[in-house]
CSV table of C-alpha atoms and ligand atoms in Angstrom, one decimal:
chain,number,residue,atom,x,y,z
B,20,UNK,CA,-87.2,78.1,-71.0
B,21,UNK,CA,-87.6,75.3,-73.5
B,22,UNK,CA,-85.0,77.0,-75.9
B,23,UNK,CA,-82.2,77.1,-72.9
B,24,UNK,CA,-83.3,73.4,-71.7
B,25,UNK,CA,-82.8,72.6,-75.2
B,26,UNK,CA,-79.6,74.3,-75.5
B,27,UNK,CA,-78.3,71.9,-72.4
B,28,UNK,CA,-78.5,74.9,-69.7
B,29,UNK,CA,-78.0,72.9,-66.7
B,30,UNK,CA,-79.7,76.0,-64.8
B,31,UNK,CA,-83.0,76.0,-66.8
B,32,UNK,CA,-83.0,72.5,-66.2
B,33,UNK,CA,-83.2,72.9,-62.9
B,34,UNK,CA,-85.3,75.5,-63.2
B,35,UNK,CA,-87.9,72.9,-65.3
B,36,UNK,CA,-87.7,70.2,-63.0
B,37,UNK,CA,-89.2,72.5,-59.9
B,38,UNK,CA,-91.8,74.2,-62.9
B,39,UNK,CA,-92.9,70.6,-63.7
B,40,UNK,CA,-92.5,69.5,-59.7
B,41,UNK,CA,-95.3,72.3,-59.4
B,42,UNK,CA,-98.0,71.1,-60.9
B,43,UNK,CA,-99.3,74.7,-61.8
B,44,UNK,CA,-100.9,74.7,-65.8
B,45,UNK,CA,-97.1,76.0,-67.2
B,46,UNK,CA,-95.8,73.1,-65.6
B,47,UNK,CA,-98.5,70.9,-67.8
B,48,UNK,CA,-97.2,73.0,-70.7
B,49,UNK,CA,-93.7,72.7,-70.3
B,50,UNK,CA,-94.4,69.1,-69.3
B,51,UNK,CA,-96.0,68.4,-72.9
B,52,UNK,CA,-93.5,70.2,-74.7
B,53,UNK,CA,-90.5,68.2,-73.1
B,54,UNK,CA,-92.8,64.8,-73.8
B,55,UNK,CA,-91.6,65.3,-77.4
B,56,UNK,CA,-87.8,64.0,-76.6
B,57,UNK,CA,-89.0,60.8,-74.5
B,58,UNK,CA,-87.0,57.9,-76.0
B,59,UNK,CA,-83.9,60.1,-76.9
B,60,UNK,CA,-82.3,58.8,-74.0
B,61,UNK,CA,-81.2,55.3,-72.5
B,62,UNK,CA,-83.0,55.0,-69.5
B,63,UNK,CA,-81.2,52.9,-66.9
B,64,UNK,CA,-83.1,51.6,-63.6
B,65,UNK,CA,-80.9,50.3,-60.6
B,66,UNK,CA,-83.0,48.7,-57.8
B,67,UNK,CA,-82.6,46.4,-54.8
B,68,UNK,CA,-82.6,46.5,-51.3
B,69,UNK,CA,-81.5,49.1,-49.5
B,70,UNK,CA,-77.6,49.1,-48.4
B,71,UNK,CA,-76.8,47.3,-51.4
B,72,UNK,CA,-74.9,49.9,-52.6
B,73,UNK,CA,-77.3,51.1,-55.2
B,74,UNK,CA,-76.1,54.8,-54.9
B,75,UNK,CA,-72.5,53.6,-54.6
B,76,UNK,CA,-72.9,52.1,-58.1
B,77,UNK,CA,-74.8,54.8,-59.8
B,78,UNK,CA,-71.8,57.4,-59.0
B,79,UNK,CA,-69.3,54.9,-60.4
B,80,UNK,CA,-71.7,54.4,-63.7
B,81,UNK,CA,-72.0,58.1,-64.1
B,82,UNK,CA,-68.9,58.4,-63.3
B,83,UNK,CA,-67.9,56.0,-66.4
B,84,UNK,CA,-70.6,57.5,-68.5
B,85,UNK,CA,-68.5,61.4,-68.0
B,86,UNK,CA,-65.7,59.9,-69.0
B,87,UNK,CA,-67.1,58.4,-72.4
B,88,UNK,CA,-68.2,62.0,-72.6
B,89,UNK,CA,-72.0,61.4,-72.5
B,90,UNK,CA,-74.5,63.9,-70.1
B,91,UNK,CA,-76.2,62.1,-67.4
B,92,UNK,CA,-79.2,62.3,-65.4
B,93,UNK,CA,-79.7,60.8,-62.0
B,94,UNK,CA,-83.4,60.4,-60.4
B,95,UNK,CA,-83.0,58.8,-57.2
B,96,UNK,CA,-85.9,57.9,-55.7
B,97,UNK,CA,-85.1,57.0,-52.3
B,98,UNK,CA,-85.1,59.3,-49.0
B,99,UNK,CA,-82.0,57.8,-47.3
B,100,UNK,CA,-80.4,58.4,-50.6
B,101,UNK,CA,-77.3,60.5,-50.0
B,102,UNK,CA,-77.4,62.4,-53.4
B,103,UNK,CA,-77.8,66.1,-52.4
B,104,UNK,CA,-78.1,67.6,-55.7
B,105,UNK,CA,-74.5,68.0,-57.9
B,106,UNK,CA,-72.2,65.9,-55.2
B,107,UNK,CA,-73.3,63.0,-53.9
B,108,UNK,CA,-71.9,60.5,-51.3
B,109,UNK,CA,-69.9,60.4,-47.7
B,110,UNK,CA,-66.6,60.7,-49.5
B,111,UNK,CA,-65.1,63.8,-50.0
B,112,UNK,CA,-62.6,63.1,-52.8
B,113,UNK,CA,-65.1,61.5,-55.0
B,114,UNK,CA,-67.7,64.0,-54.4
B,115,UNK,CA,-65.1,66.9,-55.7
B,116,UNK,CA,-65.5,64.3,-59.2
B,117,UNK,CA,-69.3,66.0,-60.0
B,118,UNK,CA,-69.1,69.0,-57.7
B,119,UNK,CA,-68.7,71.8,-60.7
B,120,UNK,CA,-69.4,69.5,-63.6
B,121,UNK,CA,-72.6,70.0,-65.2
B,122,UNK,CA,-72.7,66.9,-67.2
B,123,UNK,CA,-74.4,64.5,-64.3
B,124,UNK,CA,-77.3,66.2,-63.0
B,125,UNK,CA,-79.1,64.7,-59.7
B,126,UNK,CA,-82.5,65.1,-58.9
B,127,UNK,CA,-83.8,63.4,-55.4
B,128,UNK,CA,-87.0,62.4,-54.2
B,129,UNK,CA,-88.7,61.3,-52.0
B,130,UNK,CA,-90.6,57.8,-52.1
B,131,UNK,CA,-93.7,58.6,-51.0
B,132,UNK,CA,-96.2,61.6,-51.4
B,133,UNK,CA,-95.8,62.8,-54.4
B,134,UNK,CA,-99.2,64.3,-56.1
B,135,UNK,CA,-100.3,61.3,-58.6
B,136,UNK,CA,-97.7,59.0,-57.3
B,137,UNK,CA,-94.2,58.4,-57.5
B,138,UNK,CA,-94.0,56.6,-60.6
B,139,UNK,CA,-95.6,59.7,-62.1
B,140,UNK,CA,-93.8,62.7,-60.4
B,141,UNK,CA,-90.1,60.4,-61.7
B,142,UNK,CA,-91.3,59.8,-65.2
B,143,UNK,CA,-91.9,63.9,-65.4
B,144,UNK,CA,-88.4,64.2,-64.1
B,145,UNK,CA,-87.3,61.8,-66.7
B,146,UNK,CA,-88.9,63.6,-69.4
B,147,UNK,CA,-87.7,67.0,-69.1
B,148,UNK,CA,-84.0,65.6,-68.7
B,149,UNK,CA,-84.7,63.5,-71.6
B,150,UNK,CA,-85.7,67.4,-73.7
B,151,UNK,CA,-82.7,68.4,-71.7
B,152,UNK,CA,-80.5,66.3,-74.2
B,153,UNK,CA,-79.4,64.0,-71.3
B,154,UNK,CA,-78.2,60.7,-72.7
B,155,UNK,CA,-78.3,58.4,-70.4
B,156,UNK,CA,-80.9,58.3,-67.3
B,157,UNK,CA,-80.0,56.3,-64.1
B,158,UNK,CA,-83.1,55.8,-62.1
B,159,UNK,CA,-82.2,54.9,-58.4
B,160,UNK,CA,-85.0,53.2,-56.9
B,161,UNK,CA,-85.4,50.6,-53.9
B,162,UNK,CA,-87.3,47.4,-54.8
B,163,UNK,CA,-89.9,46.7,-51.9
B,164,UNK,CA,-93.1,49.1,-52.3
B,165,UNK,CA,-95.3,48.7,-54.9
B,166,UNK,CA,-94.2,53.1,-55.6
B,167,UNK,CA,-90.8,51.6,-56.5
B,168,UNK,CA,-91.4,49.1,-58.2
B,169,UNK,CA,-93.4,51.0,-60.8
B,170,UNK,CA,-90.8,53.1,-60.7
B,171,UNK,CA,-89.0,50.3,-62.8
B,172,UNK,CA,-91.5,50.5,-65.5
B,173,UNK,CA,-90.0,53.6,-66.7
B,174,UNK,CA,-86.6,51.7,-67.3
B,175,UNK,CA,-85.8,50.6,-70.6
B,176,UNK,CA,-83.2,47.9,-69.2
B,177,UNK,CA,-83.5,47.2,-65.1
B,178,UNK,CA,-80.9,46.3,-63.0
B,179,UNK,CA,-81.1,44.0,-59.8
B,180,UNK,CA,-78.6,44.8,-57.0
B,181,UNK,CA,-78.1,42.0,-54.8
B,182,UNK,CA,-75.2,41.3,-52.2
B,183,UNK,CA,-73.2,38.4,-50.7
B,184,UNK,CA,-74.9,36.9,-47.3
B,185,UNK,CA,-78.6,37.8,-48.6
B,186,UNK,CA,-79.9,34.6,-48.8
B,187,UNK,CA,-83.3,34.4,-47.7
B,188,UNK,CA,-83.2,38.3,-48.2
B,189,UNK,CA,-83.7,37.4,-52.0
B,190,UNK,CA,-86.6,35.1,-51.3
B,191,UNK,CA,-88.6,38.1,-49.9
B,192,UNK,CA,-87.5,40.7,-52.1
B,193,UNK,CA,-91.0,42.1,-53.3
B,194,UNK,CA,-92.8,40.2,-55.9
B,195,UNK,CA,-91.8,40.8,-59.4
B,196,UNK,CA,-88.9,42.5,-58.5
B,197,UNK,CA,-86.4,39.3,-59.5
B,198,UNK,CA,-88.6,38.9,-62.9
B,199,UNK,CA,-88.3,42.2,-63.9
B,200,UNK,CA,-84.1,42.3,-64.0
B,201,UNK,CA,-82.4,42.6,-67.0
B,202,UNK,CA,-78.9,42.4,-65.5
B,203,UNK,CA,-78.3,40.9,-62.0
B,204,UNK,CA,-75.2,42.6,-60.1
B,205,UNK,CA,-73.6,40.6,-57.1
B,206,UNK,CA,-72.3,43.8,-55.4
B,207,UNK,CA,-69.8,43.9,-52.8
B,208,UNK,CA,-68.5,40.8,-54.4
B,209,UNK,CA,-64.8,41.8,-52.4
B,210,UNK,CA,-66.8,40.5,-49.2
B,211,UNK,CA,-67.1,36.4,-49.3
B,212,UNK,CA,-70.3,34.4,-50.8
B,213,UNK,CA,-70.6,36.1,-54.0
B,214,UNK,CA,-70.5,33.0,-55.9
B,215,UNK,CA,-73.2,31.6,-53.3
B,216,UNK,CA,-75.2,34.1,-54.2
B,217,UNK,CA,-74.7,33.9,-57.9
B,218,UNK,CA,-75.5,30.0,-57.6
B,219,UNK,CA,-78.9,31.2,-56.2
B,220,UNK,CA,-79.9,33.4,-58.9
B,221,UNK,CA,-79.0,30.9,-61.6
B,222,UNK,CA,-80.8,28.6,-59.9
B,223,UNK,CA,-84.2,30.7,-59.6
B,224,UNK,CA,-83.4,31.6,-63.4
B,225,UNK,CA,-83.9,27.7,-64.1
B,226,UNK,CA,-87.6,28.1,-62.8
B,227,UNK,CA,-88.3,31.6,-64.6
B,228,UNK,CA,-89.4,31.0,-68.0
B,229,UNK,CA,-86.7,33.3,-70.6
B,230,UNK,CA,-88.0,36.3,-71.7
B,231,UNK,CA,-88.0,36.9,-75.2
B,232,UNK,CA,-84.4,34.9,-75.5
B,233,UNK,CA,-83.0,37.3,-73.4
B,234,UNK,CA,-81.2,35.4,-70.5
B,235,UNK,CA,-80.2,38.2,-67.8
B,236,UNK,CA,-76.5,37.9,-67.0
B,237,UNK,CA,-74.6,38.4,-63.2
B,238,UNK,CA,-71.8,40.4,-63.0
B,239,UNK,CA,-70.0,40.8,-59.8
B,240,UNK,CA,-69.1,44.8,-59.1
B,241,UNK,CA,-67.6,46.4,-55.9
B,242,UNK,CA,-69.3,49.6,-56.3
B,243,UNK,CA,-66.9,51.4,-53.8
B,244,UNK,CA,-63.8,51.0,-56.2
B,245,UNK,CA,-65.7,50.7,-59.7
B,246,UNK,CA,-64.4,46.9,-60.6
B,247,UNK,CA,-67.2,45.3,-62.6
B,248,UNK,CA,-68.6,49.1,-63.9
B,249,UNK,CA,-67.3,48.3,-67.6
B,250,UNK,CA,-68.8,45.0,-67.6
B,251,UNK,CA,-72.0,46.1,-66.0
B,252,UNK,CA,-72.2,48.5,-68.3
B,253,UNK,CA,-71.5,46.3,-71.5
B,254,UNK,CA,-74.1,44.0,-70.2
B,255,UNK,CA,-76.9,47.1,-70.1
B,256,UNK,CA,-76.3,48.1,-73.6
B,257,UNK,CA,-76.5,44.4,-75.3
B,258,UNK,CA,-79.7,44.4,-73.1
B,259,UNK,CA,-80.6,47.3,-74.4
B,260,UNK,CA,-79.5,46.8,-78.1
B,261,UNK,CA,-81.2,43.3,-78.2
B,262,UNK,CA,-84.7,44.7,-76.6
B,263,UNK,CA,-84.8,47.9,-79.0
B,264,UNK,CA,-83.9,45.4,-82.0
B,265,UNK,CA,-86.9,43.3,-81.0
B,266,UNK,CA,-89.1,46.5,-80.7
B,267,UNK,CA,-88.3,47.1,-84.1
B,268,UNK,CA,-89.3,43.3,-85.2
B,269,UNK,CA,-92.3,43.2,-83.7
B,270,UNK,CA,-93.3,46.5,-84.7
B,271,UNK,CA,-92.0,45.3,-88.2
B,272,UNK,CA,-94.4,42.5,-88.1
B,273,UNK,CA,-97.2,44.1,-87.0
B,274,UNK,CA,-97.1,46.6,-89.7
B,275,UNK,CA,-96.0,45.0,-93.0
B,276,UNK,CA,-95.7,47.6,-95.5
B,277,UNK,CA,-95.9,50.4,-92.9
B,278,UNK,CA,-99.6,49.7,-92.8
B,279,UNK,CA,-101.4,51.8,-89.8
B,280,UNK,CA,-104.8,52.8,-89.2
B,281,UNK,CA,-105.0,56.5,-90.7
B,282,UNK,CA,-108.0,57.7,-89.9
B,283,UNK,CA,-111.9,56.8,-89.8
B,284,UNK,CA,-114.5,58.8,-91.9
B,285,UNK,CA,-117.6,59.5,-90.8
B,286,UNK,CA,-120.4,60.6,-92.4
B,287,UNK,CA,-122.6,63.5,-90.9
B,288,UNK,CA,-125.5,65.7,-91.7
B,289,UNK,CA,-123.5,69.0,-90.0
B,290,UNK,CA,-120.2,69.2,-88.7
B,291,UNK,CA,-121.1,71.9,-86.2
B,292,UNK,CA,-123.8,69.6,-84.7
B,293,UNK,CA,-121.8,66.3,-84.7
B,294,UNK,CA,-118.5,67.6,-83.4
B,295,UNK,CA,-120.0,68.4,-80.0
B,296,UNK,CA,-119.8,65.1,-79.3
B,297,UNK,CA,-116.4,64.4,-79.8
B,298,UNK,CA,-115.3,67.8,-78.2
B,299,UNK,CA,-117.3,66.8,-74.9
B,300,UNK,CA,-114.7,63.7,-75.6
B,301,UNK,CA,-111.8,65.5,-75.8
B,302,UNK,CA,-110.7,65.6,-78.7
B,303,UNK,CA,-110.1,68.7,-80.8
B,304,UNK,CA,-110.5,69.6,-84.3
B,305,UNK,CA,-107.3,70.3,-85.8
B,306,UNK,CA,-107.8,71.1,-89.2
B,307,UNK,CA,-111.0,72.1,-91.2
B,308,UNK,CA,-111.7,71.7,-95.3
B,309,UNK,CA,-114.2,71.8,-98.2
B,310,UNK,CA,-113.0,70.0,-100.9
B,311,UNK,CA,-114.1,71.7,-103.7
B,312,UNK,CA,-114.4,68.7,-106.7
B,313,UNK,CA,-115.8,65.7,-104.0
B,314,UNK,CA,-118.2,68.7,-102.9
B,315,UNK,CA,-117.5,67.1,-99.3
B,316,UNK,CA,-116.2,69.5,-95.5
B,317,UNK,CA,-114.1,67.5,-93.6
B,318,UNK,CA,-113.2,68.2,-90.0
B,319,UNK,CA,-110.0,66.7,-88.1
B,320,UNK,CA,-110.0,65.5,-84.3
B,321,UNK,CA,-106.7,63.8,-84.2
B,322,UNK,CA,-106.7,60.9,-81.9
B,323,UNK,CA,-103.7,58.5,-80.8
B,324,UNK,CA,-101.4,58.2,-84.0
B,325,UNK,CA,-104.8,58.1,-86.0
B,326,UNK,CA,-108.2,60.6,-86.5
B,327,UNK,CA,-111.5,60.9,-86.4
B,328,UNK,CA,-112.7,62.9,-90.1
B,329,UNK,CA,-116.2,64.3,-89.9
B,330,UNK,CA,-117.4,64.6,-93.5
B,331,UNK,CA,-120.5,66.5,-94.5
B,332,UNK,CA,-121.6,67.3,-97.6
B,333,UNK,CA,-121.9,70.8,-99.3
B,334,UNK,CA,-124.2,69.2,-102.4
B,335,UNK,CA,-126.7,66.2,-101.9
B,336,UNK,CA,-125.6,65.0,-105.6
B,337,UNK,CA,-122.4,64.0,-103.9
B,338,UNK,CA,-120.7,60.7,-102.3
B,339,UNK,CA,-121.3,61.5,-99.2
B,340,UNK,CA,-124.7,63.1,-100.0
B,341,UNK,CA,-126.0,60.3,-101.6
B,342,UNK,CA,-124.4,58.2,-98.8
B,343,UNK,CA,-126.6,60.5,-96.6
B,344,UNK,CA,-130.1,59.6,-98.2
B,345,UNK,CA,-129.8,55.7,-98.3
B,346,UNK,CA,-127.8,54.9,-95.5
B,347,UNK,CA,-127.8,57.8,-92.6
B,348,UNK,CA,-125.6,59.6,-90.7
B,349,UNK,CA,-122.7,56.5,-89.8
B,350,UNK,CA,-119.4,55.5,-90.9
B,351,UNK,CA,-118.0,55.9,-94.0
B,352,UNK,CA,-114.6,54.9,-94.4
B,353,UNK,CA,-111.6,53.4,-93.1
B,354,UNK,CA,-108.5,54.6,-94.0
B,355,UNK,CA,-105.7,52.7,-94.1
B,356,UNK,CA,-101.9,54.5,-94.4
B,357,UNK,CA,-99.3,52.3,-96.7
B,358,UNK,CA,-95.8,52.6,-97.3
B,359,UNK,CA,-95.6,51.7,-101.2
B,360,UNK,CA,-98.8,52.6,-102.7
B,361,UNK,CA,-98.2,51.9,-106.1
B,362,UNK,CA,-97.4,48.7,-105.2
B,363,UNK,CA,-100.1,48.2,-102.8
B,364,UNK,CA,-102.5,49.3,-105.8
B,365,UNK,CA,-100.9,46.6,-108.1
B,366,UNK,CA,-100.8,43.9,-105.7
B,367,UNK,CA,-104.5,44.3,-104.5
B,368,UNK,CA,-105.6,44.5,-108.6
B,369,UNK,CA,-103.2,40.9,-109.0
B,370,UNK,CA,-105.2,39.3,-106.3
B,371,UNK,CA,-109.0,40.3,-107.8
B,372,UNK,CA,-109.8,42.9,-105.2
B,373,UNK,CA,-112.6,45.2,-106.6
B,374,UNK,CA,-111.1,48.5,-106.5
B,375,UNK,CA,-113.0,51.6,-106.2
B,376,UNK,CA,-110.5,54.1,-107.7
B,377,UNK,CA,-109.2,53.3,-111.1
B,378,UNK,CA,-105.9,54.6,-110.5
B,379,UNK,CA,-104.2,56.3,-107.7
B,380,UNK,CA,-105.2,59.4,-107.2
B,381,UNK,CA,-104.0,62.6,-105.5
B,382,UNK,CA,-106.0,64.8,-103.0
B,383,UNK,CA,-105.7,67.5,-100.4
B,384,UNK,CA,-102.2,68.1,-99.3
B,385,UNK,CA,-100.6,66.2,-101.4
B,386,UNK,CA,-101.4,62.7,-100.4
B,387,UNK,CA,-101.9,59.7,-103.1
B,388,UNK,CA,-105.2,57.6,-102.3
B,389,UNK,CA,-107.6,54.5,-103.7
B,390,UNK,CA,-110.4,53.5,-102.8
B,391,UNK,CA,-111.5,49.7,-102.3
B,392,UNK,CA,-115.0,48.6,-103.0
B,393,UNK,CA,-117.2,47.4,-99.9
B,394,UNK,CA,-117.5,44.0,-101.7
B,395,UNK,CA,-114.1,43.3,-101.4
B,396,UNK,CA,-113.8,44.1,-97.8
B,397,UNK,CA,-116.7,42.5,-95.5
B,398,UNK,CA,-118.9,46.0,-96.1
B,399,UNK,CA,-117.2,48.6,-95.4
B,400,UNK,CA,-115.7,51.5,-97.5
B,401,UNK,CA,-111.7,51.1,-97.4
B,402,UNK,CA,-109.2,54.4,-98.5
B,403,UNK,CA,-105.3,53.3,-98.6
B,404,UNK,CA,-103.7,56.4,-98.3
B,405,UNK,CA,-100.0,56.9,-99.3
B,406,UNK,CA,-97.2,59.4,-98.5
B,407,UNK,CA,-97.2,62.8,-100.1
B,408,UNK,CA,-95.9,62.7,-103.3
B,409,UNK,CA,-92.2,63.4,-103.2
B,410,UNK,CA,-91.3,67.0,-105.1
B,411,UNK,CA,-90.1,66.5,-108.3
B,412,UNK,CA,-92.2,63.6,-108.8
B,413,UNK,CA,-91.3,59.8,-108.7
O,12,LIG,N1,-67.5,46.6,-49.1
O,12,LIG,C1,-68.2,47.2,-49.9
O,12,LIG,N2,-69.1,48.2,-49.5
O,12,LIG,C2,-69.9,48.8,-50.4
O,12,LIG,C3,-69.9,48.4,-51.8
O,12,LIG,N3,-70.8,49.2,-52.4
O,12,LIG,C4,-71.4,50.0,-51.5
O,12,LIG,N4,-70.8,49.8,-50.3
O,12,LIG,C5,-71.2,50.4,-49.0
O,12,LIG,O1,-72.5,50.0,-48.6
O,12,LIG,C6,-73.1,51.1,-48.0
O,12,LIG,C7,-74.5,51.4,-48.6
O,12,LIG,O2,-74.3,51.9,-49.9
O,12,LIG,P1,-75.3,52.7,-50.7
O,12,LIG,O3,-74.8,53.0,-52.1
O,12,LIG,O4,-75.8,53.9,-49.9
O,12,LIG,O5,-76.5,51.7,-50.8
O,12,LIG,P2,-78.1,51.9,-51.3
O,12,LIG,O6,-78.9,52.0,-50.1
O,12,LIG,O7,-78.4,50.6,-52.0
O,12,LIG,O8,-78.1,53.1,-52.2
O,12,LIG,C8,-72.2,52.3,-48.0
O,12,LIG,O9,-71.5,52.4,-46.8
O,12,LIG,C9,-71.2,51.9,-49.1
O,12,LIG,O10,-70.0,52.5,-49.0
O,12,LIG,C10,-69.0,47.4,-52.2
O,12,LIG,O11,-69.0,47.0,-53.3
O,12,LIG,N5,-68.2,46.8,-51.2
O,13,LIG,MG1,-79.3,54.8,-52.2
């Protein structure tokens, strides 16, 4: 199944979405197989109150979408939503636009119900039409439960509907709703008061402290005849173009030279008694090794983007064995991944850090390592570990 979703089979797609729906354990595995392509697609959430016209405007943005030639997605989560899986809305002439083309595919459901909540069952939805290849996701969702509104968490850019003559309807829209909106769209702006309600917005923009420098814009749409669609949609993708290029800054600054923690070593008398532990945890031991010249078995247990390594030695005349006898069983190491090692080597050596390796060394798999001394580091054992080295050398 995951070879035809993959190969954009609109049927297997449906065919996953009722799998995953399920619940049953090759749901769970499908699920986790289709987790892989989260973040391949743009992920578009379009909330407000309900008769805004929410729906209205999702057709017409799909609609625009097709004719750039991307595949869509729609998840509407909304019961009075007037999708009905393929062709959607009263009108006949524009439903015939979808009806028989498989690049917008619709999934409804309902608000309320769903097994570990609604936010959940859409973001399962959203994953396997992600592995699907979909490009762009529009999430339909109606801003007033607390269901919905966490429903907006698994937008990457969030757009408000509002409409002319809402007024105080604004004021009660459910908390957080107006804070969370990337782009604000004055709908049915060919009815009067759109500026009105424009001059509202502004005004409650005044009081909301900007977000990251990103000042959400209004643009006025009439979702029934698709004026405004082209400039909604300009306005998602700077949104979304300015967020993922602060994603990538922050992420840049939090991890100068690629630097992440690569795993922790710890130091035991016998793998097969200390992994117990971290099995009751969990975890699972992915990979298992003696290396022959540090006369040390490691054991694996993956964990987040780092791991757990249980090290025990085969030889008390050993690191680790002599670790054993004046210290305990306890942590060892932490390893640190760096893009750049040989730089990281040199630059550590320039700035008087006692090293622990003389050079930078290669071990298992490939991978180039150094060790720093404790005295250097508040206590504690430090391994920088590098890429593999590339084939054919540096
Ligand atoms: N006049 C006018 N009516 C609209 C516009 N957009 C939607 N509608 C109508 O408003 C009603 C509710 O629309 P719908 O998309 O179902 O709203 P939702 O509940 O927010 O999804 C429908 O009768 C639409 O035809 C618009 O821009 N102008
Ligand atoms: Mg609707």
């Amino acid at each position: 199944m995951m070879e035809r979703l993959r190969a954009g089979d609109v049927r297997a797609l449906a065919r996953a979405v009722s799998v995953v729906e399920d619940g049953a354990a090759i749901g769970a595995e499908l699920l986790a197989a289709c987790r892989k392509f989260v973040g391949s697609a743009l992920r578009i959430g379009v909330t407000g109150p309900p008769g805004a016209g929410k729906s209205t405007l999702v057709d017409q943005m799909a609609r625009w979408l097709r004719a750039e030639g991307q595949s869509v997605g729609v998840v509407a989560v909304d019961p009075s939503s007037p999708y009905t899986g393929g062709a959607l809305l009263g009108d006949r002439i524009r439903m015939q636009g979808f009806a028989g083309d498989d690049g917008v595919y619709i999934r409804s459901m309902a608000s309320r119900g769903a097994t570990g909540g609604v936010s959940r069952a859409a973001a399962d939805v959203c994953a396997v039409m992600e592995a699907a290849g979909r490009q762009t996701i529009l999430i339909e969702t109606v801003g007033v439960g607390q269901d919905e509104v966490d429903v907006i968490g698994l937008a990457d850019v969030t757009v408000l509907v509002l409409v002319p003559g809402m007024g105080d309807e604004i004021q009660s829209l459910k908390a957080g709703v107006m804070e969370v909106a990337d782009v604000f769209v004055v709908n049915k702006s060919d009815r009067g008061g759109a500026e009105l309600v424009e001059q509202e917005i502004v005004a409650m923009q005044g009081l909301a402290t900007e977000r990251d420098g990103w000042v959400p814009p209004v643009v006025r749409t009439v979702a029934t005849t698709g004026d405004g669609v082209r400039e909604l949609m300009e306005a998602v993708r700077r949104c979304a173009a300015e967020k993922g290029g602060r994603r990538v800054r922050l992420g840049d600054a939090a991890r100068p030279h690629g630097l992440r923690l690569d795993h922790l070593g710890v130091a035991v008398k016998s793998i097969a008694a200390a992994r117990g532990f971290y099995e009751a945890l969990g975890l699972t031991v992915s990979h298992e090794e003696t290396v022959e010249h540090e006369k040390v078995k490691t054991a694996m247990l993956p964990l987040g983007e780092s791991r757990i390594e249980l090290l025990e030695a085969t030889e008390e005349d050993s690191t680790i064995g002599r670790f054993l006898v004046k210290r305990g069983e306890g942590l060892h190491h932490i390893a640190v991944h760096v893009d750049g090692i040989d730089a990281m080597f040199a630059r550590l050596t320039a700035k008087g850090m006692r090293l622990a390796s003389d050079a930078v060394r290669v071990g298992a798999g490939g991978h180039r390592y150094f060790f720093v001394h404790p005295a250097s580091t508040g206590g504690v054992l430090l391994e920088i570990v590098g890429d593999a080295e590339p084939e054919g050398g540096v």
